mmCIF file of C-alpha atoms in Angstrom:
data_model
loop_
_atom_site.group_PDB
_atom_site.id
_atom_site.type_symbol
_atom_site.label_atom_id
_atom_site.label_comp_id
_atom_site.label_asym_id
_atom_site.label_seq_id
_atom_site.Cartn_x
_atom_site.Cartn_y
_atom_site.Cartn_z
ATOM 1 C CA MET A 19 -29.626 44.802 30.487
ATOM 2 C CA GLU A 20 -26.428 44.918 32.463
ATOM 3 C CA PRO A 21 -23.689 42.447 31.421
ATOM 4 C CA LYS A 22 -23.751 40.792 34.831
ATOM 5 C CA PHE A 23 -27.377 39.754 34.174
ATOM 6 C CA PHE A 24 -26.304 37.686 31.175
ATOM 7 C CA GLN A 25 -23.370 36.243 33.105
ATOM 8 C CA LEU A 26 -25.675 35.117 35.899
ATOM 9 C CA VAL A 27 -28.089 33.536 33.411
ATOM 10 C CA SER A 28 -25.209 31.789 31.678
ATOM 11 C CA ASP A 29 -23.888 30.410 34.975
ATOM 12 C CA LEU A 30 -27.316 29.115 35.970
ATOM 13 C CA THR A 31 -28.096 27.498 32.615
ATOM 14 C CA ASN A 32 -24.668 25.885 32.444
ATOM 15 C CA ASN A 33 -25.200 24.408 35.906
ATOM 16 C CA SER A 34 -28.600 23.013 34.977
ATOM 17 C CA ARG A 35 -27.276 21.482 31.748
ATOM 18 C CA MET A 36 -24.366 19.862 33.535
ATOM 19 C CA ALA A 37 -26.854 18.102 35.777
ATOM 20 C CA THR A 38 -28.721 16.541 32.845
ATOM 21 C CA PRO A 39 -26.489 16.483 29.768
ATOM 22 C CA ASN A 40 -28.012 15.281 26.510
ATOM 23 C CA HIS A 41 -25.596 16.086 23.759
ATOM 24 C CA ASP A 42 -27.297 13.999 21.087
ATOM 25 C CA ILE A 43 -30.273 16.290 20.606
ATOM 26 C CA PRO A 44 -29.620 19.249 18.300
ATOM 27 C CA ARG A 45 -30.340 22.547 20.013
ATOM 28 C CA SER A 46 -30.128 26.219 19.274
ATOM 29 C CA SER A 47 -26.670 27.570 20.053
ATOM 30 C CA THR A 48 -27.807 31.205 19.987
ATOM 31 C CA LYS A 49 -27.147 32.815 23.340
ATOM 32 C CA LEU A 50 -29.386 35.157 25.295
ATOM 33 C CA PRO A 51 -27.194 38.279 24.756
ATOM 34 C CA THR A 52 -27.762 37.890 20.998
ATOM 35 C CA ILE A 53 -31.502 37.374 21.351
ATOM 36 C CA ALA A 54 -31.651 40.442 23.602
ATOM 37 C CA LYS A 55 -30.436 42.531 20.651
ATOM 38 C CA PHE A 56 -33.356 41.671 18.395
ATOM 39 C CA PRO A 57 -35.602 44.535 19.562
ATOM 40 C CA GLN A 58 -32.763 46.992 19.029
ATOM 41 C CA TRP A 59 -32.049 45.640 15.552
ATOM 42 C CA ILE A 60 -35.692 45.891 14.577
ATOM 43 C CA ARG A 61 -36.380 49.329 16.009
ATOM 44 C CA ASN A 62 -33.042 51.031 15.402
ATOM 45 C CA LEU A 63 -31.238 49.189 12.627
ATOM 46 C CA THR A 64 -27.828 50.543 11.546
ATOM 47 C CA PRO A 65 -25.419 49.315 8.843
ATOM 48 C CA GLU A 66 -22.886 48.648 11.612
ATOM 49 C CA ASP A 67 -25.199 45.909 12.916
ATOM 50 C CA LEU A 68 -24.902 43.898 9.711
ATOM 51 C CA PRO A 69 -21.876 41.703 10.553
ATOM 52 C CA GLU A 70 -23.362 40.652 13.865
ATOM 53 C CA ILE A 71 -26.787 40.064 12.310
ATOM 54 C CA ALA A 72 -25.246 37.989 9.518
ATOM 55 C CA ALA A 73 -23.265 35.872 11.977
ATOM 56 C CA ALA A 74 -26.365 35.290 14.116
ATOM 57 C CA TYR A 75 -28.397 34.394 11.056
ATOM 58 C CA LEU A 76 -25.910 31.806 9.818
ATOM 59 C CA ARG A 77 -25.794 30.201 13.248
ATOM 60 C CA ILE A 78 -29.597 30.057 13.446
ATOM 61 C CA ARG A 79 -29.900 28.705 9.921
ATOM 62 C CA ASN A 80 -27.416 25.917 10.579
ATOM 63 C CA ASP A 81 -28.983 24.991 13.920
ATOM 64 C CA SER A 82 -32.477 24.963 12.443
ATOM 65 C CA GLN A 83 -31.413 22.542 9.713
ATOM 66 C CA LYS A 84 -30.112 20.100 12.311
ATOM 67 C CA MET A 85 -33.272 20.455 14.351
ATOM 68 C CA ARG A 86 -35.402 19.890 11.259
ATOM 69 C CA ASP A 87 -33.497 16.687 10.474
ATOM 70 C CA TYR A 88 -33.961 15.518 14.054
ATOM 71 C CA LEU A 89 -37.706 16.236 13.944
ATOM 72 C CA ASP A 90 -38.036 14.316 10.694
ATOM 73 C CA GLN A 91 -36.557 11.250 12.367
ATOM 74 C CA TRP A 92 -38.972 11.398 15.295
ATOM 75 C CA PRO A 93 -41.037 8.199 15.264
ATOM 76 C CA ALA A 94 -44.737 8.526 14.660
ATOM 77 C CA THR A 95 -46.697 8.548 17.895
ATOM 78 C CA GLY A 96 -49.880 7.158 16.424
ATOM 79 C CA ARG A 97 -53.034 8.434 18.063
ATOM 80 C CA THR A 98 -52.251 11.621 19.945
ATOM 81 C CA VAL A 99 -52.569 11.305 23.705
ATOM 82 C CA PHE A 100 -52.351 14.859 24.971
ATOM 83 C CA SER A 101 -51.101 13.900 28.415
ATOM 84 C CA SER A 102 -48.344 11.689 27.051
ATOM 85 C CA PHE A 103 -44.798 12.626 28.001
ATOM 86 C CA VAL A 104 -43.591 11.719 24.505
ATOM 87 C CA VAL A 105 -46.196 13.984 22.914
ATOM 88 C CA MET A 106 -45.204 16.777 25.254
ATOM 89 C CA GLN A 107 -41.527 16.320 24.424
ATOM 90 C CA ARG A 108 -42.143 16.396 20.715
ATOM 91 C CA SER A 109 -44.422 19.422 20.904
ATOM 92 C CA ARG A 110 -41.835 21.332 22.939
ATOM 93 C CA TYR A 111 -39.138 20.479 20.414
ATOM 94 C CA GLN A 112 -41.426 21.621 17.607
ATOM 95 C CA ALA A 113 -41.961 24.848 19.512
ATOM 96 C CA GLY A 114 -38.211 25.332 19.832
ATOM 97 C CA TYR A 115 -37.673 24.691 16.144
ATOM 98 C CA THR A 116 -40.492 26.987 15.037
ATOM 99 C CA THR A 117 -39.344 29.760 17.343
ATOM 100 C CA LEU A 118 -35.808 29.413 16.033
ATOM 101 C CA ILE A 119 -36.768 29.687 12.369
ATOM 102 C CA THR A 120 -38.936 32.675 13.274
ATOM 103 C CA LEU A 121 -35.890 34.405 14.717
ATOM 104 C CA GLY A 122 -34.001 33.405 11.593
ATOM 105 C CA LEU A 123 -36.719 34.850 9.373
ATOM 106 C CA MET A 124 -36.490 38.157 11.233
ATOM 107 C CA LEU A 125 -32.752 38.354 10.660
ATOM 108 C CA ASN A 126 -33.143 37.216 7.066
ATOM 109 C CA THR A 127 -35.547 40.089 6.425
ATOM 110 C CA LEU A 128 -33.172 42.596 7.995
ATOM 111 C CA LEU A 129 -30.307 41.316 5.832
ATOM 112 C CA ARG A 130 -32.399 41.567 2.680
ATOM 113 C CA ILE A 131 -33.028 45.223 3.439
ATOM 114 C CA PHE A 132 -29.387 45.841 2.570
ATOM 115 C CA ASP A 133 -29.146 43.123 -0.078
ATOM 116 C CA PRO A 134 -32.545 43.005 -1.787
ATOM 117 C CA GLY A 135 -31.254 41.162 -4.837
ATOM 118 C CA ASN A 136 -29.906 38.215 -2.856
ATOM 119 C CA THR A 137 -31.828 35.269 -4.279
ATOM 120 C CA VAL A 138 -30.439 32.839 -1.685
ATOM 121 C CA LEU A 139 -31.800 34.916 1.172
ATOM 122 C CA SER A 140 -35.128 35.304 -0.636
ATOM 123 C CA ALA A 141 -35.423 31.557 -1.163
ATOM 124 C CA GLU A 142 -34.560 30.890 2.477
ATOM 125 C CA ALA A 143 -37.155 33.424 3.606
ATOM 126 C CA ALA A 144 -39.818 31.715 1.521
ATOM 127 C CA PHE A 145 -38.780 28.365 2.991
ATOM 128 C CA PHE A 146 -38.990 29.713 6.551
ATOM 129 C CA CYS A 147 -42.461 31.140 5.876
ATOM 130 C CA ASP A 148 -43.647 27.802 4.512
ATOM 131 C CA GLU A 149 -42.164 25.987 7.495
ATOM 132 C CA ILE A 150 -43.896 28.309 9.944
ATOM 133 C CA VAL A 151 -47.258 27.720 8.275
ATOM 134 C CA LEU A 152 -46.655 23.976 8.228
ATOM 135 C CA GLU A 153 -45.697 23.924 11.903
ATOM 136 C CA ALA A 154 -48.735 26.074 12.715
ATOM 137 C CA GLU A 155 -50.970 23.492 11.076
ATOM 138 C CA LEU A 156 -49.197 20.588 12.798
ATOM 139 C CA ALA A 157 -49.370 22.298 16.195
ATOM 140 C CA SER A 158 -53.019 23.136 15.797
ATOM 141 C CA CYS A 159 -54.018 20.018 17.705
ATOM 142 C CA TYR A 160 -52.234 21.399 20.786
ATOM 143 C CA ARG A 161 -54.289 24.577 20.899
ATOM 144 C CA PRO A 162 -54.752 26.730 22.859
ATOM 145 C CA LEU A 163 -51.868 26.686 25.330
ATOM 146 C CA GLY A 164 -49.709 24.047 23.687
ATOM 147 C CA ALA A 165 -49.532 26.143 20.518
ATOM 148 C CA ALA A 166 -49.709 29.627 22.032
ATOM 149 C CA TYR A 167 -46.289 30.498 20.586
ATOM 150 C CA ILE A 168 -47.474 30.006 17.006
ATOM 151 C CA ALA A 169 -49.287 33.337 16.695
ATOM 152 C CA LEU A 170 -46.093 35.320 17.219
ATOM 153 C CA CYS A 171 -44.311 33.185 14.615
ATOM 154 C CA LEU A 172 -47.122 33.848 12.159
ATOM 155 C CA VAL A 173 -46.844 37.570 12.870
ATOM 156 C CA VAL A 174 -43.228 37.539 11.734
ATOM 157 C CA ALA A 175 -44.060 35.401 8.703
ATOM 158 C CA TRP A 176 -46.843 37.807 7.760
ATOM 159 C CA ALA A 177 -44.450 40.732 8.011
ATOM 160 C CA ALA A 178 -41.724 39.020 5.997
ATOM 161 C CA ALA A 179 -43.629 37.207 3.244
ATOM 162 C CA GLU A 180 -43.263 38.627 -0.252
ATOM 163 C CA ASP A 181 -45.243 36.159 -2.342
ATOM 164 C CA LEU A 182 -48.899 37.207 -2.311
ATOM 165 C CA GLN A 183 -50.203 33.652 -2.342
ATOM 166 C CA GLN A 184 -48.002 32.736 0.590
ATOM 167 C CA LEU A 185 -49.070 35.901 2.414
ATOM 168 C CA ALA A 186 -52.738 35.034 1.914
ATOM 169 C CA ARG A 187 -52.175 31.587 3.376
ATOM 170 C CA ILE A 188 -50.331 33.014 6.391
ATOM 171 C CA ASP A 189 -53.115 35.558 6.863
ATOM 172 C CA SER A 190 -55.703 32.804 6.908
ATOM 173 C CA VAL A 191 -53.853 30.732 9.491
ATOM 174 C CA LEU A 192 -53.176 33.798 11.656
ATOM 175 C CA ALA A 193 -56.870 34.733 11.590
ATOM 176 C CA ASP A 194 -57.670 31.245 12.816
ATOM 177 C CA TYR A 195 -55.163 31.401 15.662
ATOM 178 C CA GLN A 196 -56.471 34.831 16.625
ATOM 179 C CA THR A 197 -59.565 33.133 18.013
ATOM 180 C CA ASP A 198 -57.553 31.461 20.793
ATOM 181 C CA PHE A 199 -56.735 34.655 22.671
ATOM 182 C CA LYS A 200 -58.992 37.359 21.324
ATOM 183 C CA GLU A 201 -57.516 40.098 23.515
ATOM 184 C CA ILE A 202 -54.201 40.183 21.684
ATOM 185 C CA LYS A 203 -54.465 41.838 18.273
ATOM 186 C CA TRP A 204 -51.862 39.856 16.380
ATOM 187 C CA LYS A 205 -52.699 41.441 13.036
ATOM 188 C CA ASP A 206 -51.877 44.897 14.385
ATOM 189 C CA ARG A 207 -48.458 43.647 15.389
ATOM 190 C CA ALA A 208 -47.909 42.049 12.004
ATOM 191 C CA ILE A 209 -48.828 45.257 10.213
ATOM 192 C CA TRP A 210 -46.531 47.290 12.443
ATOM 193 C CA LEU A 211 -43.618 44.933 11.832
ATOM 194 C CA ARG A 212 -44.188 44.857 8.075
ATOM 195 C CA MET A 213 -44.314 48.643 7.995
ATOM 196 C CA THR A 214 -41.093 48.779 9.993
ATOM 197 C CA PHE A 215 -39.315 46.539 7.504
ATOM 198 C CA GLY A 216 -40.773 48.566 4.644
ATOM 199 C CA SER A 217 -39.627 51.864 6.091
ATOM 200 C CA TYR A 218 -36.052 50.579 6.293
ATOM 201 C CA ARG A 219 -36.215 49.511 2.645
ATOM 202 C CA VAL A 220 -37.307 53.019 1.698
ATOM 203 C CA LEU A 221 -34.482 54.552 3.710
ATOM 204 C CA THR A 222 -31.842 52.287 2.169
ATOM 205 C CA GLY A 223 -33.166 53.031 -1.286
ATOM 206 C CA SER A 224 -34.062 49.430 -1.970
ATOM 207 C CA GLU A 225 -37.699 50.424 -2.199
ATOM 208 C CA ALA A 226 -39.448 53.645 -3.222
ATOM 209 C CA VAL A 227 -41.872 55.361 -0.886
ATOM 210 C CA ASP A 228 -44.779 53.823 -2.750
ATOM 211 C CA GLY A 229 -43.198 50.359 -2.598
ATOM 212 C CA GLY A 230 -41.949 50.550 -6.176
ATOM 213 C CA PRO A 231 -38.452 49.947 -7.613
ATOM 214 C CA PRO A 232 -35.384 51.534 -5.969
ATOM 215 C CA GLY A 233 -34.564 55.124 -6.737
ATOM 216 C CA SER A 234 -33.848 57.209 -3.662
ATOM 217 C CA PRO A 235 -30.314 57.474 -2.318
ATOM 218 C CA PRO A 236 -29.627 55.801 1.042
ATOM 219 C CA GLN A 237 -30.290 57.917 4.090
ATOM 220 C CA LYS A 238 -29.624 57.617 7.803
ATOM 221 C CA LEU A 239 -31.450 54.552 9.004
ATOM 222 C CA ARG A 240 -34.309 55.248 11.354
ATOM 223 C CA ALA A 241 -37.828 53.935 11.213
ATOM 224 C CA ASP A 242 -39.182 57.497 11.285
ATOM 225 C CA GLY A 243 -42.897 57.695 11.797
ATOM 226 C CA LEU A 244 -42.857 54.290 13.435
ATOM 227 C CA ASP A 245 -41.781 55.257 16.926
ATOM 228 C CA ASP A 246 -42.814 53.542 20.148
ATOM 229 C CA SER A 247 -46.127 55.398 20.217
ATOM 230 C CA SER A 248 -47.285 53.555 17.092
ATOM 231 C CA ARG A 249 -45.931 50.190 18.223
ATOM 232 C CA PRO A 250 -48.768 47.937 19.345
ATOM 233 C CA GLU A 251 -49.256 47.890 23.096
ATOM 234 C CA THR A 252 -47.544 45.056 25.022
ATOM 235 C CA CYS A 253 -45.486 44.138 21.961
ATOM 236 C CA CYS A 254 -42.692 42.982 24.229
ATOM 237 C CA ILE A 255 -40.553 41.055 21.781
ATOM 238 C CA MET A 256 -40.352 43.965 19.373
ATOM 239 C CA MET B 26 -45.229 36.051 58.375
ATOM 240 C CA GLN B 27 -48.484 34.960 56.865
ATOM 241 C CA VAL B 28 -49.806 31.491 57.472
ATOM 242 C CA PRO B 29 -49.487 29.484 54.264
ATOM 243 C CA SER B 30 -52.807 29.138 52.531
ATOM 244 C CA ASN B 31 -53.259 25.401 52.059
ATOM 245 C CA GLU B 32 -56.415 25.992 50.065
ATOM 246 C CA LEU B 33 -54.638 28.312 47.685
ATOM 247 C CA ALA B 34 -51.670 25.976 47.356
ATOM 248 C CA SER B 35 -54.012 23.065 46.725
ATOM 249 C CA SER B 36 -55.831 25.036 44.040
ATOM 250 C CA LEU B 37 -52.566 25.890 42.322
ATOM 251 C CA ILE B 38 -51.238 22.357 42.569
ATOM 252 C CA GLY B 39 -54.481 21.030 41.139
ATOM 253 C CA THR B 40 -54.217 23.454 38.250
ATOM 254 C CA LEU B 41 -50.574 22.579 37.641
ATOM 255 C CA ASN B 42 -51.416 18.865 37.689
ATOM 256 C CA ILE B 43 -53.356 19.244 34.480
ATOM 257 C CA THR B 44 -50.970 17.526 32.084
ATOM 258 C CA ASP B 45 -53.059 17.781 28.927
ATOM 259 C CA ILE B 46 -50.694 19.786 26.757
ATOM 260 C CA ARG B 47 -53.586 21.815 25.351
ATOM 261 C CA TYR B 48 -54.325 23.311 28.756
ATOM 262 C CA ALA B 49 -51.183 22.760 30.826
ATOM 263 C CA LEU B 50 -49.924 25.859 32.612
ATOM 264 C CA GLU B 51 -46.478 24.330 32.335
ATOM 265 C CA TYR B 52 -46.378 26.086 28.981
ATOM 266 C CA TYR B 53 -45.562 29.248 30.900
ATOM 267 C CA GLY B 54 -42.534 27.707 32.569
ATOM 268 C CA TYR B 55 -41.531 24.597 34.472
ATOM 269 C CA PHE B 56 -40.610 26.798 37.414
ATOM 270 C CA LEU B 57 -44.315 27.306 38.224
ATOM 271 C CA LYS B 58 -44.238 24.008 40.111
ATOM 272 C CA ASP B 59 -41.961 25.723 42.637
ATOM 273 C CA ILE B 60 -44.529 28.411 43.414
ATOM 274 C CA PRO B 61 -46.723 26.476 45.928
ATOM 275 C CA ARG B 62 -43.972 26.307 48.537
ATOM 276 C CA ARG B 63 -43.593 30.094 48.322
ATOM 277 C CA LEU B 64 -47.228 30.814 49.089
ATOM 278 C CA GLY B 65 -47.982 32.519 52.375
ATOM 279 C CA SER B 66 -44.843 34.633 52.428
ATOM 280 C CA SER B 67 -45.877 37.349 49.982
ATOM 281 C CA ALA B 68 -49.215 39.110 49.671
ATOM 282 C CA ALA B 69 -48.505 40.006 46.044
ATOM 283 C CA LEU B 70 -47.638 36.441 45.085
ATOM 284 C CA ASP B 71 -50.645 35.028 46.923
ATOM 285 C CA ALA B 72 -52.991 37.493 45.243
ATOM 286 C CA ALA B 73 -51.492 36.804 41.825
ATOM 287 C CA VAL B 74 -51.862 33.058 42.254
ATOM 288 C CA LYS B 75 -55.413 33.512 43.487
ATOM 289 C CA ALA B 76 -56.203 35.505 40.347
ATOM 290 C CA LEU B 77 -54.613 32.843 38.177
ATOM 291 C CA VAL B 78 -56.436 29.835 39.647
ATOM 292 C CA THR B 79 -59.726 31.754 39.576
ATOM 293 C CA ALA B 80 -59.350 32.775 35.920
ATOM 294 C CA TYR B 81 -57.874 29.531 34.622
ATOM 295 C CA PRO B 82 -61.096 27.504 34.221
ATOM 296 C CA TYR B 83 -62.526 30.245 31.998
ATOM 297 C CA PHE B 84 -59.584 31.253 29.874
ATOM 298 C CA HIS B 85 -60.539 29.608 26.624
ATOM 299 C CA GLY B 86 -63.604 31.011 25.011
ATOM 300 C CA ARG B 87 -65.725 31.425 28.114
ATOM 301 C CA ASP B 88 -67.113 34.505 29.798
ATOM 302 C CA PHE B 89 -65.258 35.398 32.941
ATOM 303 C CA PRO B 90 -67.293 35.526 36.124
ATOM 304 C CA PRO B 91 -67.142 38.682 38.258
ATOM 305 C CA ASP B 92 -65.010 36.867 40.827
ATOM 306 C CA ALA B 93 -62.218 36.295 38.288
ATOM 307 C CA LEU B 94 -62.125 39.961 37.409
ATOM 308 C CA LEU B 95 -62.300 40.903 41.079
ATOM 309 C CA GLN B 96 -59.322 38.707 41.933
ATOM 310 C CA TYR B 97 -57.378 40.165 39.030
ATOM 311 C CA GLY B 98 -58.024 43.671 40.360
ATOM 312 C CA ARG B 99 -56.972 42.606 43.846
ATOM 313 C CA SER B 100 -53.738 41.155 42.500
ATOM 314 C CA LEU B 101 -52.890 44.473 40.887
ATOM 315 C CA ARG B 102 -53.543 46.304 44.144
ATOM 316 C CA ALA B 103 -51.428 43.859 46.125
ATOM 317 C CA LEU B 104 -48.630 44.180 43.605
ATOM 318 C CA ARG B 105 -48.782 47.955 43.789
ATOM 319 C CA GLU B 106 -48.444 47.773 47.561
ATOM 320 C CA SER B 107 -45.493 45.401 47.293
ATOM 321 C CA LEU B 108 -43.778 47.710 44.852
ATOM 322 C CA GLY B 109 -44.181 50.488 47.381
ATOM 323 C CA ASP B 110 -42.269 48.467 49.966
ATOM 324 C CA SER B 111 -38.529 48.779 49.440
ATOM 325 C CA ASN B 112 -37.903 45.249 50.757
ATOM 326 C CA GLU B 113 -40.675 43.553 48.841
ATOM 327 C CA ALA B 114 -40.245 45.498 45.608
ATOM 328 C CA ARG B 115 -37.072 43.640 44.667
ATOM 329 C CA SER B 116 -37.933 40.207 45.981
ATOM 330 C CA ALA B 117 -38.228 37.027 43.954
ATOM 331 C CA ASN B 118 -41.823 36.628 45.106
ATOM 332 C CA THR B 119 -42.780 40.006 43.667
ATOM 333 C CA LEU B 120 -41.058 39.142 40.395
ATOM 334 C CA CYS B 121 -43.059 35.927 40.253
ATOM 335 C CA ALA B 122 -46.224 37.894 40.997
ATOM 336 C CA VAL B 123 -45.494 40.183 38.054
ATOM 337 C CA TYR B 124 -45.060 37.207 35.756
ATOM 338 C CA ILE B 125 -48.216 35.471 36.949
ATOM 339 C CA ILE B 126 -50.276 38.654 36.597
ATOM 340 C CA THR B 127 -48.998 38.919 33.038
ATOM 341 C CA ILE B 128 -50.420 35.448 32.400
ATOM 342 C CA CYS B 129 -53.705 36.568 33.922
ATOM 343 C CA GLN B 130 -53.750 39.549 31.581
ATOM 344 C CA VAL B 131 -53.794 37.208 28.596
ATOM 345 C CA PHE B 132 -56.459 35.046 30.182
ATOM 346 C CA SER B 133 -58.914 37.438 31.608
ATOM 347 C CA THR B 134 -58.746 41.000 30.358
ATOM 348 C CA PRO B 135 -61.859 41.958 28.411
ATOM 349 C CA THR B 136 -61.052 44.436 25.674
ATOM 350 C CA SER B 137 -64.386 46.187 26.008
ATOM 351 C CA SER B 138 -63.850 47.184 29.614
ATOM 352 C CA SER B 139 -62.359 50.629 30.077
ATOM 353 C CA MET B 140 -61.925 49.866 33.772
ATOM 354 C CA PHE B 141 -59.513 47.068 32.970
ATOM 355 C CA CYS B 142 -57.754 49.118 30.332
ATOM 356 C CA ASP B 143 -57.020 51.628 33.077
ATOM 357 C CA MET B 144 -55.906 48.883 35.441
ATOM 358 C CA ASN B 145 -53.594 47.400 32.834
ATOM 359 C CA THR B 146 -52.130 50.821 32.113
ATOM 360 C CA ASP B 147 -51.499 51.263 35.814
ATOM 361 C CA PHE B 148 -49.917 47.815 35.954
ATOM 362 C CA ASN B 149 -47.595 48.472 33.028
ATOM 363 C CA THR B 150 -46.664 51.878 34.388
ATOM 364 C CA SER B 151 -45.883 50.416 37.776
ATOM 365 C CA ILE B 152 -43.661 47.753 36.351
ATOM 366 C CA ILE B 153 -41.732 50.025 34.077
ATOM 367 C CA HIS B 154 -41.259 53.015 36.313
ATOM 368 C CA ARG B 155 -41.412 51.716 39.845
ATOM 369 C CA ALA B 156 -40.282 48.115 39.841
ATOM 370 C CA GLY B 157 -36.854 48.571 38.310
ATOM 371 C CA LEU B 158 -37.416 45.175 36.804
ATOM 372 C CA GLU B 159 -33.869 44.792 35.603
ATOM 373 C CA ASN B 160 -32.345 45.342 39.047
ATOM 374 C CA MET B 161 -34.996 43.150 40.592
ATOM 375 C CA THR B 162 -34.143 40.324 38.237
ATOM 376 C CA ILE B 163 -30.419 40.682 38.823
ATOM 377 C CA ASN B 164 -30.850 40.622 42.594
ATOM 378 C CA TRP B 165 -33.041 37.575 42.312
ATOM 379 C CA LEU B 166 -30.591 35.744 40.050
ATOM 380 C CA ALA B 167 -27.739 36.624 42.367
ATOM 381 C CA MET B 168 -29.515 34.621 45.047
ATOM 382 C CA GLY B 169 -28.794 31.609 42.850
ATOM 383 C CA LYS B 170 -32.375 30.481 42.503
ATOM 384 C CA PRO B 171 -33.060 29.354 38.916
ATOM 385 C CA LEU B 172 -36.729 30.093 39.227
ATOM 386 C CA LEU B 173 -37.125 31.397 35.700
ATOM 387 C CA ILE B 174 -34.581 29.124 34.068
ATOM 388 C CA SER B 175 -36.388 26.071 32.772
#
């Protein structure tokens, strides 16, 4: 996208926020130009992208912690009234939080490609996966439209999860959400994304071709064999 | 200029007034509430909205009636015609029509129908190669209308 597109969006969003400021509620501070780079980072990752990815990840991680704390303080609403403004507000905030940690999990996985032994990143990835599953279960009462974002979050969690038990749990929840909109094959997208991550690990030498321990020297990073023709149709975010 | 379709606007408003979060179209953007006042000025937007309000009652786990599929096909044809018009192709109404048809795709496209696979392919091809979506969006934003900024 041309730079002037992002400038126009920034001007419009700043104007709308000035009209209704609410500085007490933690929000994501990640800007649209950064989010617009996610497809490029996933499909054509280069070592030169690392500093920017790391900076974006730290920002997302910090913002998500504040949003999590804010959600935890939200008073219980009692019996859920699906037309209630308060319920709608909370569900939208949950959606924002879950989407944010999903973005964080994507960046976390990309960082671990270059630093597979980083136990902090691994622990944070496991936490994000657990959070996504938890939020999927909490949002289940808002299905179908109120929780339509969850499937994409589960796709990323499925692609990023390393613990087999955790992966099985994510798979089960994703299969359940698949029934909401049968036309979209979420599992295909999850498999594609997981294969993309795996191919980068092979190329960096952090994983052998058969998924075993590292051995091959690093090569030029390209997800060869996983070009656009194998990417699931209408997979817009990736 | 087309006469605004009050029936169509009423149908859309009725659909948008569903506030139950499980079924509220507001999920797709708060800006949708601004669509009714734009009806009647764009054939593509009118057709897209018609497809949406026809498909909406059936989107969750129900078989779509022939009329819903028919309206979806008509919306694609109307969009194709708008994209062929140099004035309409880059208008905000056409951009809205694209977005609404995308919603309809999720709602109403049966995977077993090769006819609709072809129609969707045509739709995607049109958007990518003929709409110049990026330029369209920039022109629309430059008009200062935060239609897609919620």
